[in-house]
PDB file of N, CA, C and O in Angstrom:
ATOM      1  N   UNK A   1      77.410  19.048  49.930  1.00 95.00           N
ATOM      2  CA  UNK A   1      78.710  19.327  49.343  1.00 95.00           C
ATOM      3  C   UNK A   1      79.758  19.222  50.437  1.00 95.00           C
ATOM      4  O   UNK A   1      79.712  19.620  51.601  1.00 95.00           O
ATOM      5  N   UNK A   2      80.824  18.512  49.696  1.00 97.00           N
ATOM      6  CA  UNK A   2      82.218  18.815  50.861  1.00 97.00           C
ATOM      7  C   UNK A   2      83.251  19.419  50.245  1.00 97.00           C
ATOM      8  O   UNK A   2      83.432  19.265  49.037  1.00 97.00           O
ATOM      9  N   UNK A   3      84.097  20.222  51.051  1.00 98.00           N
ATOM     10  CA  UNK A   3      84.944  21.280  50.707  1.00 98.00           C
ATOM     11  C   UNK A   3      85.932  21.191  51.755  1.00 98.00           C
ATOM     12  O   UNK A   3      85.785  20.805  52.915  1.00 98.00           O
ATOM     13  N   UNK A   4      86.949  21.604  51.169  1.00 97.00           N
ATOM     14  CA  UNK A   4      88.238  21.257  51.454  1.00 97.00           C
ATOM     15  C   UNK A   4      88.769  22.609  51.905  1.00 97.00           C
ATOM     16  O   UNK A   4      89.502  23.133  51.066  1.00 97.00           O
ATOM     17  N   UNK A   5      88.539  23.458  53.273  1.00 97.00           N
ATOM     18  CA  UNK A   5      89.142  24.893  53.036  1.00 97.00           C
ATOM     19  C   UNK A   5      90.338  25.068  53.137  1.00 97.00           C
ATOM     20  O   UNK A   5      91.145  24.153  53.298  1.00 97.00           O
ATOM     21  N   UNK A   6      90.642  26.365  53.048  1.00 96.00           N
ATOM     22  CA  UNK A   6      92.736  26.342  53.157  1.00 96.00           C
ATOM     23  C   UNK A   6      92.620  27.699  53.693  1.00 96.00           C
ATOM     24  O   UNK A   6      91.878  28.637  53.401  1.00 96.00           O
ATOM     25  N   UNK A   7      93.760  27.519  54.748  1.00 95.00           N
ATOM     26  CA  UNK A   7      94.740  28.249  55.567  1.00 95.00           C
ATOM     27  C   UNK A   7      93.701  28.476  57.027  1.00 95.00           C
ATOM     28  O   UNK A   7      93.703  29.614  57.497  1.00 95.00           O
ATOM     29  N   UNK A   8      93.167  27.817  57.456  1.00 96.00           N
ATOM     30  CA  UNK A   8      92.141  27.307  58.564  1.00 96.00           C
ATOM     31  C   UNK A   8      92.375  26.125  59.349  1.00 96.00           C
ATOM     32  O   UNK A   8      92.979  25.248  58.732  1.00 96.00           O
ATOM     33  N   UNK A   9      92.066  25.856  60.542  1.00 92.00           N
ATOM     34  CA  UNK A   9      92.247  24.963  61.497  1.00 92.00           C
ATOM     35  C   UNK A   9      91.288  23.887  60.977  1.00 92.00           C
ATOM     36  O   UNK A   9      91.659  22.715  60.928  1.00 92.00           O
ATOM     37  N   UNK A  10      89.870  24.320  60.526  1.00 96.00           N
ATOM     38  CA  UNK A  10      89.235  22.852  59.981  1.00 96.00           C
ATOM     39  C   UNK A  10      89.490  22.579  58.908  1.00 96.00           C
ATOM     40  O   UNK A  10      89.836  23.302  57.973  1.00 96.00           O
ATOM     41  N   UNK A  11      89.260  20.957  58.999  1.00 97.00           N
ATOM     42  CA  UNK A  11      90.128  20.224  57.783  1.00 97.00           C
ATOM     43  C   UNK A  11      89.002  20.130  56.539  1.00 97.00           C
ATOM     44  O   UNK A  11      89.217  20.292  55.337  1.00 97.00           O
ATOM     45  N   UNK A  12      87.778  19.829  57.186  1.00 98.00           N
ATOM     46  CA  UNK A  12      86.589  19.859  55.844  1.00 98.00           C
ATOM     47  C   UNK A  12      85.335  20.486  56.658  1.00 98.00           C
ATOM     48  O   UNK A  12      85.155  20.606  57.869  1.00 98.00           O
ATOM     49  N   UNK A  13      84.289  20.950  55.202  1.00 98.00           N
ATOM     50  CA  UNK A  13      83.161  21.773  55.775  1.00 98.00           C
ATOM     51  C   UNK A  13      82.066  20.668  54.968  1.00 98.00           C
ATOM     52  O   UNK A  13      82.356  20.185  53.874  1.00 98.00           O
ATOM     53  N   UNK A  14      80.947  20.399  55.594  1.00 98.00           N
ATOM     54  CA  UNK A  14      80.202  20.097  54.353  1.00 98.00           C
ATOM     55  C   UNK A  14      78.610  20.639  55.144  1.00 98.00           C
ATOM     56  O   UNK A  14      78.235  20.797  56.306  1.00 98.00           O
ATOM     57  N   UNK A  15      77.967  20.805  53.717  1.00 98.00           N
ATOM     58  CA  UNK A  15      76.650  21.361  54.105  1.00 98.00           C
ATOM     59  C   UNK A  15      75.616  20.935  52.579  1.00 98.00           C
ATOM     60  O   UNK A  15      75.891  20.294  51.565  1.00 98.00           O
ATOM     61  N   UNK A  16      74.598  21.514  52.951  1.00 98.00           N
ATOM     62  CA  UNK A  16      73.453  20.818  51.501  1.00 98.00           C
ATOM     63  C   UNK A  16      72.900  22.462  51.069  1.00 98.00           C
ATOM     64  O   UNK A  16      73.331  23.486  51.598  1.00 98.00           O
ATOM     65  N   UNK A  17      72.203  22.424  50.349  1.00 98.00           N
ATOM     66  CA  UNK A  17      71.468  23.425  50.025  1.00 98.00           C
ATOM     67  C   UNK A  17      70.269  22.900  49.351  1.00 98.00           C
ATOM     68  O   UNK A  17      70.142  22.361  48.252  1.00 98.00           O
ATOM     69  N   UNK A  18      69.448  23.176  50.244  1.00 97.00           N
ATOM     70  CA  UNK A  18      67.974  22.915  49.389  1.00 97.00           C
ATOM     71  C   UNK A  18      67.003  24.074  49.222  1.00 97.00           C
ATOM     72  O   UNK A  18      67.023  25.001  50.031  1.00 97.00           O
ATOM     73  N   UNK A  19      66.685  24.065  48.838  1.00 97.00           N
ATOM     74  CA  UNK A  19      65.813  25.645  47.808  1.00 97.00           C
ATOM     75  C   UNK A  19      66.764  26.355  48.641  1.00 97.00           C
ATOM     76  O   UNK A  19      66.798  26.394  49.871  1.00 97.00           O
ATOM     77  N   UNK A  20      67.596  26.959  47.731  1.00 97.00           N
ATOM     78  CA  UNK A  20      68.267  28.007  47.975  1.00 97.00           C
ATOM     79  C   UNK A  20      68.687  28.184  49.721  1.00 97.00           C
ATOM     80  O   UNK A  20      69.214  29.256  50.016  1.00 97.00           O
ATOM     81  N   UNK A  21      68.526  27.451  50.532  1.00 98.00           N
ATOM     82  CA  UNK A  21      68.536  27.931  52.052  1.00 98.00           C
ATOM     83  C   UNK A  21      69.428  26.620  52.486  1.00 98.00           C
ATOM     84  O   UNK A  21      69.126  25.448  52.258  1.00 98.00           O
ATOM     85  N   UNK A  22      71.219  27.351  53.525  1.00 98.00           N
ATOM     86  CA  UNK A  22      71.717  26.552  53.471  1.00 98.00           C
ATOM     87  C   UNK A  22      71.151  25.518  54.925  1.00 98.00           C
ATOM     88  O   UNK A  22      70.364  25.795  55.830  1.00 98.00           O
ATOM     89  N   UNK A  23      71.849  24.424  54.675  1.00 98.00           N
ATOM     90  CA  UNK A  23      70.847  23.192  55.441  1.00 98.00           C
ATOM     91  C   UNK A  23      72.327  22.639  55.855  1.00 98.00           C
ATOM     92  O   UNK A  23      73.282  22.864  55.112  1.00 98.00           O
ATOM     93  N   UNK A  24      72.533  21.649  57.499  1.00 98.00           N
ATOM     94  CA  UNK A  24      72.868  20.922  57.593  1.00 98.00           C
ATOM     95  C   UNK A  24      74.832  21.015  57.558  1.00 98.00           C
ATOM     96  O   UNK A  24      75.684  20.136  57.431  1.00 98.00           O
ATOM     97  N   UNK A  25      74.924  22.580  57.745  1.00 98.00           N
ATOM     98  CA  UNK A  25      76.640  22.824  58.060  1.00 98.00           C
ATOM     99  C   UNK A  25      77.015  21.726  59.222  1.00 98.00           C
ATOM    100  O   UNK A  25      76.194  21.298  60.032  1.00 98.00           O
ATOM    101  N   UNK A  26      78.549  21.302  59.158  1.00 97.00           N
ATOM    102  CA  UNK A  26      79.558  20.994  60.090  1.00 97.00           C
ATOM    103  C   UNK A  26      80.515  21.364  59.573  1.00 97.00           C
ATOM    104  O   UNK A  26      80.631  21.818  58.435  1.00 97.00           O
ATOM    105  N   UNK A  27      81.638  21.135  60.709  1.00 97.00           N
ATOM    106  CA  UNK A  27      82.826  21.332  60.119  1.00 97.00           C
ATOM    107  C   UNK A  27      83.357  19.958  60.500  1.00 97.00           C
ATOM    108  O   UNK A  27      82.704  19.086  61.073  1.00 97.00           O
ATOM    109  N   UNK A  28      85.082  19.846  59.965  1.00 97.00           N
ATOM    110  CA  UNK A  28      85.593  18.448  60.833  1.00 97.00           C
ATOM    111  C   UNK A  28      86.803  19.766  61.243  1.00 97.00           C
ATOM    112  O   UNK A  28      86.953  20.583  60.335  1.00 97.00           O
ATOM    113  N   UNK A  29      87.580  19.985  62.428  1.00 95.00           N
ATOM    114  CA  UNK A  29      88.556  20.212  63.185  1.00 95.00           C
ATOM    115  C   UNK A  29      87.992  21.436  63.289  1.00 95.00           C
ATOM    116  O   UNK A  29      86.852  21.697  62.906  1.00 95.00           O
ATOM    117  N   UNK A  30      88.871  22.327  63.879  1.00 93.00           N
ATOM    118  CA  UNK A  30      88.884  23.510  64.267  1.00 93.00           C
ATOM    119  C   UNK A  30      88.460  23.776  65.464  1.00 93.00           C
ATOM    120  O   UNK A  30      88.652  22.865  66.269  1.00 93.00           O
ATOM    121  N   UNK A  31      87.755  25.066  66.011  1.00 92.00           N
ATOM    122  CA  UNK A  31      87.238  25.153  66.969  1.00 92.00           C
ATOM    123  C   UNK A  31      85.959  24.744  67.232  1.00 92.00           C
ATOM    124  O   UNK A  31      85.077  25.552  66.943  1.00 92.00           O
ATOM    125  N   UNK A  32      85.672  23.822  67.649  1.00 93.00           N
ATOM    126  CA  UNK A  32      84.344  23.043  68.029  1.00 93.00           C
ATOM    127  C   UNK A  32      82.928  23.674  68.569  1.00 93.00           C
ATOM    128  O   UNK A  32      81.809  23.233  68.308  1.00 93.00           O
ATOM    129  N   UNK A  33      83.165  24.523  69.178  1.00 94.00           N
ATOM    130  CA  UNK A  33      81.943  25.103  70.013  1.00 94.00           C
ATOM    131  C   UNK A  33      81.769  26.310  69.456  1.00 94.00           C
ATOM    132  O   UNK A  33      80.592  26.666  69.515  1.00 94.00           O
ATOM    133  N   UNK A  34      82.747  27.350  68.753  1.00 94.00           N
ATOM    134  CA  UNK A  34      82.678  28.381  67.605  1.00 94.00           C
ATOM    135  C   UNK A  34      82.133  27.945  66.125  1.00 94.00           C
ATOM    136  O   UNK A  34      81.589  28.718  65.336  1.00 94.00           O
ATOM    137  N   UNK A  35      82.312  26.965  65.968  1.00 96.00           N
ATOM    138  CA  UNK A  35      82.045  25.995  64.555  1.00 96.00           C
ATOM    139  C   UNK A  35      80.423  25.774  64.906  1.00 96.00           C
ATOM    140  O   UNK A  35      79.375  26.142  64.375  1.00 96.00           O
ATOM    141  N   UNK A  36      80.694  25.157  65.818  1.00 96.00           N
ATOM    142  CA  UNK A  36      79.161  24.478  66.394  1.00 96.00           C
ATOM    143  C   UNK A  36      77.975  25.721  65.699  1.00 96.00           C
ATOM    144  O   UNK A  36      77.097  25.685  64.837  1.00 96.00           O
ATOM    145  N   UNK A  37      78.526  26.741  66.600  1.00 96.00           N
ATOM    146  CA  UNK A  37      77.197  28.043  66.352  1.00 96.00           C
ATOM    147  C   UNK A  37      77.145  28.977  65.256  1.00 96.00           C
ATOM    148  O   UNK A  37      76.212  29.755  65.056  1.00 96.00           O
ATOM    149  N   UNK A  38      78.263  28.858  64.502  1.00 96.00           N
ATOM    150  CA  UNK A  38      77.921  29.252  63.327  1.00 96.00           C
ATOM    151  C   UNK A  38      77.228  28.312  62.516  1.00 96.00           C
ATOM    152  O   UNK A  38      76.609  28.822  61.582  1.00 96.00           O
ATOM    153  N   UNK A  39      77.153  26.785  62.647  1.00 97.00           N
ATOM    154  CA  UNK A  39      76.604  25.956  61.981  1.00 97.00           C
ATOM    155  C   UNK A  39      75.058  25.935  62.344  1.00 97.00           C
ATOM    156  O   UNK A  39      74.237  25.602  61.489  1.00 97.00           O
ATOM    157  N   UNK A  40      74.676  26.299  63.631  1.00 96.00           N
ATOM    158  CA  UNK A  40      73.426  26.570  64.267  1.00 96.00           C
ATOM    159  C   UNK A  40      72.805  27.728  63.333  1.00 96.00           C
ATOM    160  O   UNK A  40      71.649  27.751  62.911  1.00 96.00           O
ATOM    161  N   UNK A  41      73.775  28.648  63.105  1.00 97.00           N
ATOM    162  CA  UNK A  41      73.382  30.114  63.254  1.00 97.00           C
ATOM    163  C   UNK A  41      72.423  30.480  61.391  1.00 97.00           C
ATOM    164  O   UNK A  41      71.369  30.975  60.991  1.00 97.00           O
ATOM    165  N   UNK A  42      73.686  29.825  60.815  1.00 97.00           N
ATOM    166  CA  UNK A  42      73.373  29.727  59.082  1.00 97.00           C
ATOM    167  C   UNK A  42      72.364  28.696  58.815  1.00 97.00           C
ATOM    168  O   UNK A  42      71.710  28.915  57.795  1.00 97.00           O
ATOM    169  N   UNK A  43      72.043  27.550  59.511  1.00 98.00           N
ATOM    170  CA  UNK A  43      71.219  26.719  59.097  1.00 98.00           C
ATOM    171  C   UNK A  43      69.632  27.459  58.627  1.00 98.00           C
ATOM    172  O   UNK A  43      68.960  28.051  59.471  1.00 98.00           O
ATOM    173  N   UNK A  44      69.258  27.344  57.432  1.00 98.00           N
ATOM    174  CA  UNK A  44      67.868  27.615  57.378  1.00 98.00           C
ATOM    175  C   UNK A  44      67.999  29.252  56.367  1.00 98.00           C
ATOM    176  O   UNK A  44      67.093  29.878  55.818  1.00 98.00           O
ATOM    177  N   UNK A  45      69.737  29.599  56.441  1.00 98.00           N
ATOM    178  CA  UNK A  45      69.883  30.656  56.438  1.00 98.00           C
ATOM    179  C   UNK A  45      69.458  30.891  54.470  1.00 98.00           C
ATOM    180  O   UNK A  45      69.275  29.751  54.043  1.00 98.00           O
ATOM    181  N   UNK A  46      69.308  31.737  53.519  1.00 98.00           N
ATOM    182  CA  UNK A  46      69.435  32.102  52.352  1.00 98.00           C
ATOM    183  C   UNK A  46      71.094  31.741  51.919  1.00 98.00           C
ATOM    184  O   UNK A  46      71.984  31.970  52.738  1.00 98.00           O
ATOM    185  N   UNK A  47      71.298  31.362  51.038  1.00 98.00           N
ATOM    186  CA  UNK A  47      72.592  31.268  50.628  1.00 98.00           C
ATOM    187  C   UNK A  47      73.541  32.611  50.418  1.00 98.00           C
ATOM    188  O   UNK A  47      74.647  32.953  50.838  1.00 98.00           O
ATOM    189  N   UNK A  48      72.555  33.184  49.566  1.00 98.00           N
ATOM    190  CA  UNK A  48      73.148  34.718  49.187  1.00 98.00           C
ATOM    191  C   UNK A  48      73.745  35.224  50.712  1.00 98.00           C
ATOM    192  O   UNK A  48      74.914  35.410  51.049  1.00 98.00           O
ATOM    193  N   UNK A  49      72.420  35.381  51.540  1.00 98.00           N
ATOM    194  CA  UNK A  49      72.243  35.918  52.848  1.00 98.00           C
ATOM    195  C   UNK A  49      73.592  35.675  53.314  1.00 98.00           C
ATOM    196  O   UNK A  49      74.369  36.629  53.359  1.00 98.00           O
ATOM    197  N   UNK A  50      73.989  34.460  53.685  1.00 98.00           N
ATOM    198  CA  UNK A  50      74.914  33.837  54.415  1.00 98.00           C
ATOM    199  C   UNK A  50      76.232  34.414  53.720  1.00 98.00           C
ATOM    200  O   UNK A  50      77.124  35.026  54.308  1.00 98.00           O
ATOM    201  N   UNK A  51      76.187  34.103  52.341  1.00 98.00           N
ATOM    202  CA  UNK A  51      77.398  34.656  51.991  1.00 98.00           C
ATOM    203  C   UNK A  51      77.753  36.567  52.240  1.00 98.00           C
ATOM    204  O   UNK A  51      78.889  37.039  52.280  1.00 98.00           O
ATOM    205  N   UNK A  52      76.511  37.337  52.368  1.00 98.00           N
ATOM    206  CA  UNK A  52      77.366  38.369  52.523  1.00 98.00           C
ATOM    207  C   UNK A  52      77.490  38.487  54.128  1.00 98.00           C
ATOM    208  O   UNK A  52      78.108  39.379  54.710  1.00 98.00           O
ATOM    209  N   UNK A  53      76.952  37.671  54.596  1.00 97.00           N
ATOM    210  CA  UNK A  53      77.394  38.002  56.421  1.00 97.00           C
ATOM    211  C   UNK A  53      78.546  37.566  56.649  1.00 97.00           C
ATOM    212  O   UNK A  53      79.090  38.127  57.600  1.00 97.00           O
ATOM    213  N   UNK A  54      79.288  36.578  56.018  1.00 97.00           N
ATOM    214  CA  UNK A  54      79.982  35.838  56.590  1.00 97.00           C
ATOM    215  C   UNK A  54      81.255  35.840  55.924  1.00 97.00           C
ATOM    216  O   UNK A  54      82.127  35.116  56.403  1.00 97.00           O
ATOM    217  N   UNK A  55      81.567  36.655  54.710  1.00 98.00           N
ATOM    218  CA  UNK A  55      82.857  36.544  53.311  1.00 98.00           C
ATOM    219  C   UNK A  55      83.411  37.276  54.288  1.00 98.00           C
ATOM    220  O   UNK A  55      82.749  37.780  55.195  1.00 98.00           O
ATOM    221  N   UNK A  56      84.737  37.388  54.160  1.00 97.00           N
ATOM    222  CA  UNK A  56      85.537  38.360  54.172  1.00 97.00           C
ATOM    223  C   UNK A  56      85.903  38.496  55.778  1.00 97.00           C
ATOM    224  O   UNK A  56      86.445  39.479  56.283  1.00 97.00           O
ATOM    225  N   UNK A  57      85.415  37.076  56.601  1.00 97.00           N
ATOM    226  CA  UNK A  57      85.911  37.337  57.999  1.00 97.00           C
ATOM    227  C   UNK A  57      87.318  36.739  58.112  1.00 97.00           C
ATOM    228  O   UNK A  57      87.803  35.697  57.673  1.00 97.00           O
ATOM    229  N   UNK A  58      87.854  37.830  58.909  1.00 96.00           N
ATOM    230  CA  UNK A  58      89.717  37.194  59.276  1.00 96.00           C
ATOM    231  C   UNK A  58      89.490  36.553  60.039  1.00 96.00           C
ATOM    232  O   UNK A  58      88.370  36.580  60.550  1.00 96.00           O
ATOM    233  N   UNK A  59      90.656  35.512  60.539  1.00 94.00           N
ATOM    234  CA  UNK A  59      90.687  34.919  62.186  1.00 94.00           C
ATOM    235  C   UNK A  59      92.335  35.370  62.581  1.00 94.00           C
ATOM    236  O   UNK A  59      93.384  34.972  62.075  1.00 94.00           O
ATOM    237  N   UNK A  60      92.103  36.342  63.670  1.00 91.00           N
ATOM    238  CA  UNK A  60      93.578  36.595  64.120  1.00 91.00           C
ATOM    239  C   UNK A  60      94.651  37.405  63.016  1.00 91.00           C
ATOM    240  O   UNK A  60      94.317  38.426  62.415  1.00 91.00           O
ATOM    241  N   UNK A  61      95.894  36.797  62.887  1.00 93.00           N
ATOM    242  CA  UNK A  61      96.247  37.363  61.412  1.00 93.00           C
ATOM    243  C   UNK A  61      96.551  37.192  60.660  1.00 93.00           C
ATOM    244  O   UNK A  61      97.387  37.795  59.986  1.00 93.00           O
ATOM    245  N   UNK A  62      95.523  35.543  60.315  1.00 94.00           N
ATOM    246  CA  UNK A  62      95.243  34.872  59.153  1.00 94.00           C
ATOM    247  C   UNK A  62      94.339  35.683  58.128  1.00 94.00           C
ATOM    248  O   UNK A  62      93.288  36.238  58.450  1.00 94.00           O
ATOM    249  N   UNK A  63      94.902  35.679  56.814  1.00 96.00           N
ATOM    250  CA  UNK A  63      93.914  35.882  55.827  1.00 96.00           C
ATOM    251  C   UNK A  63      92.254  35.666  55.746  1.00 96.00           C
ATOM    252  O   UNK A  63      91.545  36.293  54.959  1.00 96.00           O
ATOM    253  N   UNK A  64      91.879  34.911  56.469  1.00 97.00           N
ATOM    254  CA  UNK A  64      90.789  34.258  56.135  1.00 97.00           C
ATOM    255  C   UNK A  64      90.321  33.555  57.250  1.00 97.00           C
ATOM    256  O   UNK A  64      91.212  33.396  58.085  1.00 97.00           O
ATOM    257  N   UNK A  65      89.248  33.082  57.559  1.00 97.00           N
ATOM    258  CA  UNK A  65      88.860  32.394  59.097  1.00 97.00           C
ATOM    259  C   UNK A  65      87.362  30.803  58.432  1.00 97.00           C
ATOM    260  O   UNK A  65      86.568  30.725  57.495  1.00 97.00           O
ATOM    261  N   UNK A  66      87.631  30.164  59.258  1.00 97.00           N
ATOM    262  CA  UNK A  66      86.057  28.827  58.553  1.00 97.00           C
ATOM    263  C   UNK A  66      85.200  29.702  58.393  1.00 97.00           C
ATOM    264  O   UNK A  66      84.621  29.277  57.393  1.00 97.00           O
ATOM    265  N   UNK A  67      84.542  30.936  58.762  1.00 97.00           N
ATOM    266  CA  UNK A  67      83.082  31.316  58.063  1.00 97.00           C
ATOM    267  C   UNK A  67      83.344  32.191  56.825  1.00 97.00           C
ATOM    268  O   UNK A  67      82.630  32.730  55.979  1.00 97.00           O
ATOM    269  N   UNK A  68      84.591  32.115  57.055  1.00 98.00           N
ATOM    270  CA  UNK A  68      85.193  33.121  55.351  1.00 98.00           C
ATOM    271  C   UNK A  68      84.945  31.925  54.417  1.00 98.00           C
ATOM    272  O   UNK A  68      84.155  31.849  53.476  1.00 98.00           O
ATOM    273  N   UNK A  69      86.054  30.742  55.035  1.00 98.00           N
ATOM    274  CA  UNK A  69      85.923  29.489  53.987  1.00 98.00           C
ATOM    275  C   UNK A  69      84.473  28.784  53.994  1.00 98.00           C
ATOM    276  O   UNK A  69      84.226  28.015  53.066  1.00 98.00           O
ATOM    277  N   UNK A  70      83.832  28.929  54.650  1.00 98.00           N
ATOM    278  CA  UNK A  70      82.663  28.409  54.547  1.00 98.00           C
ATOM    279  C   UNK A  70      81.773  29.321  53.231  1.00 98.00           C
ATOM    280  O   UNK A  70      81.143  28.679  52.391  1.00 98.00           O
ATOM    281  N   UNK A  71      81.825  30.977  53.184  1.00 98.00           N
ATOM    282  CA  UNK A  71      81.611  31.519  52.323  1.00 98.00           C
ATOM    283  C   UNK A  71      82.153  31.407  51.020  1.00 98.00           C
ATOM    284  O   UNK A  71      81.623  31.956  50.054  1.00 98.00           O
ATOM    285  N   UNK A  72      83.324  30.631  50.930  1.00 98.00           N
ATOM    286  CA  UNK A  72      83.798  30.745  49.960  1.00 98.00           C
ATOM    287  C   UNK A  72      83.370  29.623  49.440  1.00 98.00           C
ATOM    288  O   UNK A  72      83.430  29.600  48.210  1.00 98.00           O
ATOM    289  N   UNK A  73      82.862  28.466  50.070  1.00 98.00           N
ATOM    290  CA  UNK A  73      82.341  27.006  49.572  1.00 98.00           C
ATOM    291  C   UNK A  73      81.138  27.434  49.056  1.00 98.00           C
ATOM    292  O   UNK A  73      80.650  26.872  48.077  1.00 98.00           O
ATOM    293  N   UNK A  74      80.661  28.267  49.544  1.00 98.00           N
ATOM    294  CA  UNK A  74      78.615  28.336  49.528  1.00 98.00           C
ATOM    295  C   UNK A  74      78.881  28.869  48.035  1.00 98.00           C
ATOM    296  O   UNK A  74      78.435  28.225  47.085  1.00 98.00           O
ATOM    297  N   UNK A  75      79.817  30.385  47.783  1.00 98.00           N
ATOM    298  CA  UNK A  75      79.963  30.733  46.536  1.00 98.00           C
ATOM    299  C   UNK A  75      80.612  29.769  45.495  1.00 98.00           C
ATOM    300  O   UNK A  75      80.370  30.145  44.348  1.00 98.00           O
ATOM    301  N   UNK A  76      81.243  28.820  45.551  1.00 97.00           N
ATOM    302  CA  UNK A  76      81.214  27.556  44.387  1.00 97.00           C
ATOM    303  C   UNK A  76      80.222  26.755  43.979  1.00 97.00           C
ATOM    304  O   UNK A  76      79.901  26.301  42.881  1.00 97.00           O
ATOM    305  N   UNK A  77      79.599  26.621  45.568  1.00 97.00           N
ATOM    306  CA  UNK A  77      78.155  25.929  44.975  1.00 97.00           C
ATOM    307  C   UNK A  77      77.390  26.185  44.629  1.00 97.00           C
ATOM    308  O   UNK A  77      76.578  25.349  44.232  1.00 97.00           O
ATOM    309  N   UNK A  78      77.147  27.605  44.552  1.00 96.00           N
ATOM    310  CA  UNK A  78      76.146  28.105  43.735  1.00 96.00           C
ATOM    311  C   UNK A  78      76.819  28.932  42.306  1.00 96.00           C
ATOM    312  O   UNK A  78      75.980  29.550  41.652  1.00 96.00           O
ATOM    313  N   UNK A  79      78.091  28.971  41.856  1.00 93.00           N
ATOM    314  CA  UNK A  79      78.758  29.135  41.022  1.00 93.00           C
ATOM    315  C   UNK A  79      78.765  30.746  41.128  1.00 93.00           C
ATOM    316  O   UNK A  79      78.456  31.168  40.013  1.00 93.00           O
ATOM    317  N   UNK A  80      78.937  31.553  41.800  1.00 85.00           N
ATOM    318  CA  UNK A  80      79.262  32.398  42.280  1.00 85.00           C
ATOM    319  C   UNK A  80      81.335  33.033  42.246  1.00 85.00           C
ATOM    320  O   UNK A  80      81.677  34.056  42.838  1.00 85.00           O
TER     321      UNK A  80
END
């Protein structure tokens, strides 16, 4: 899946989900080497799992931060 997040430095997220466990995160922009290891970190991860570790993170004193929007992609794709 690719996803389009908003009010974030990266411009797109995309990742797969196969049996339920997310597979294969990147981002395109943002912070590169912070992006990098959360994409390390969730790989392999449960979907559910991922989404409650990761919803609801700020960046700075933005609303919302890429592993918020990344949570918020995982919850569309699984219709959440």
């Amino acid at each position: 899946m690719d996803y389009q997040p908003k009010g974030v430095c990266s411009q797109q997220i995309h990742f797969d989900i196969i049996d339920n466990k997310v597979r294969n995160v990147s981002f395109k922009g943002g912070c590169h080497g912070n992006l990098q290891g959360i994409s390390r970190l969730i790989d392999g991860m449960d979907v559910n799992e991922a989404i409650s570790r990761i919803d609801g993170i700020k960046c700075g004193f933005k609303s919302t931060s890429c592993p918020d929007q990344l949570a918020q992609a995982l919850k569309q794709a699984v219709g959440k």
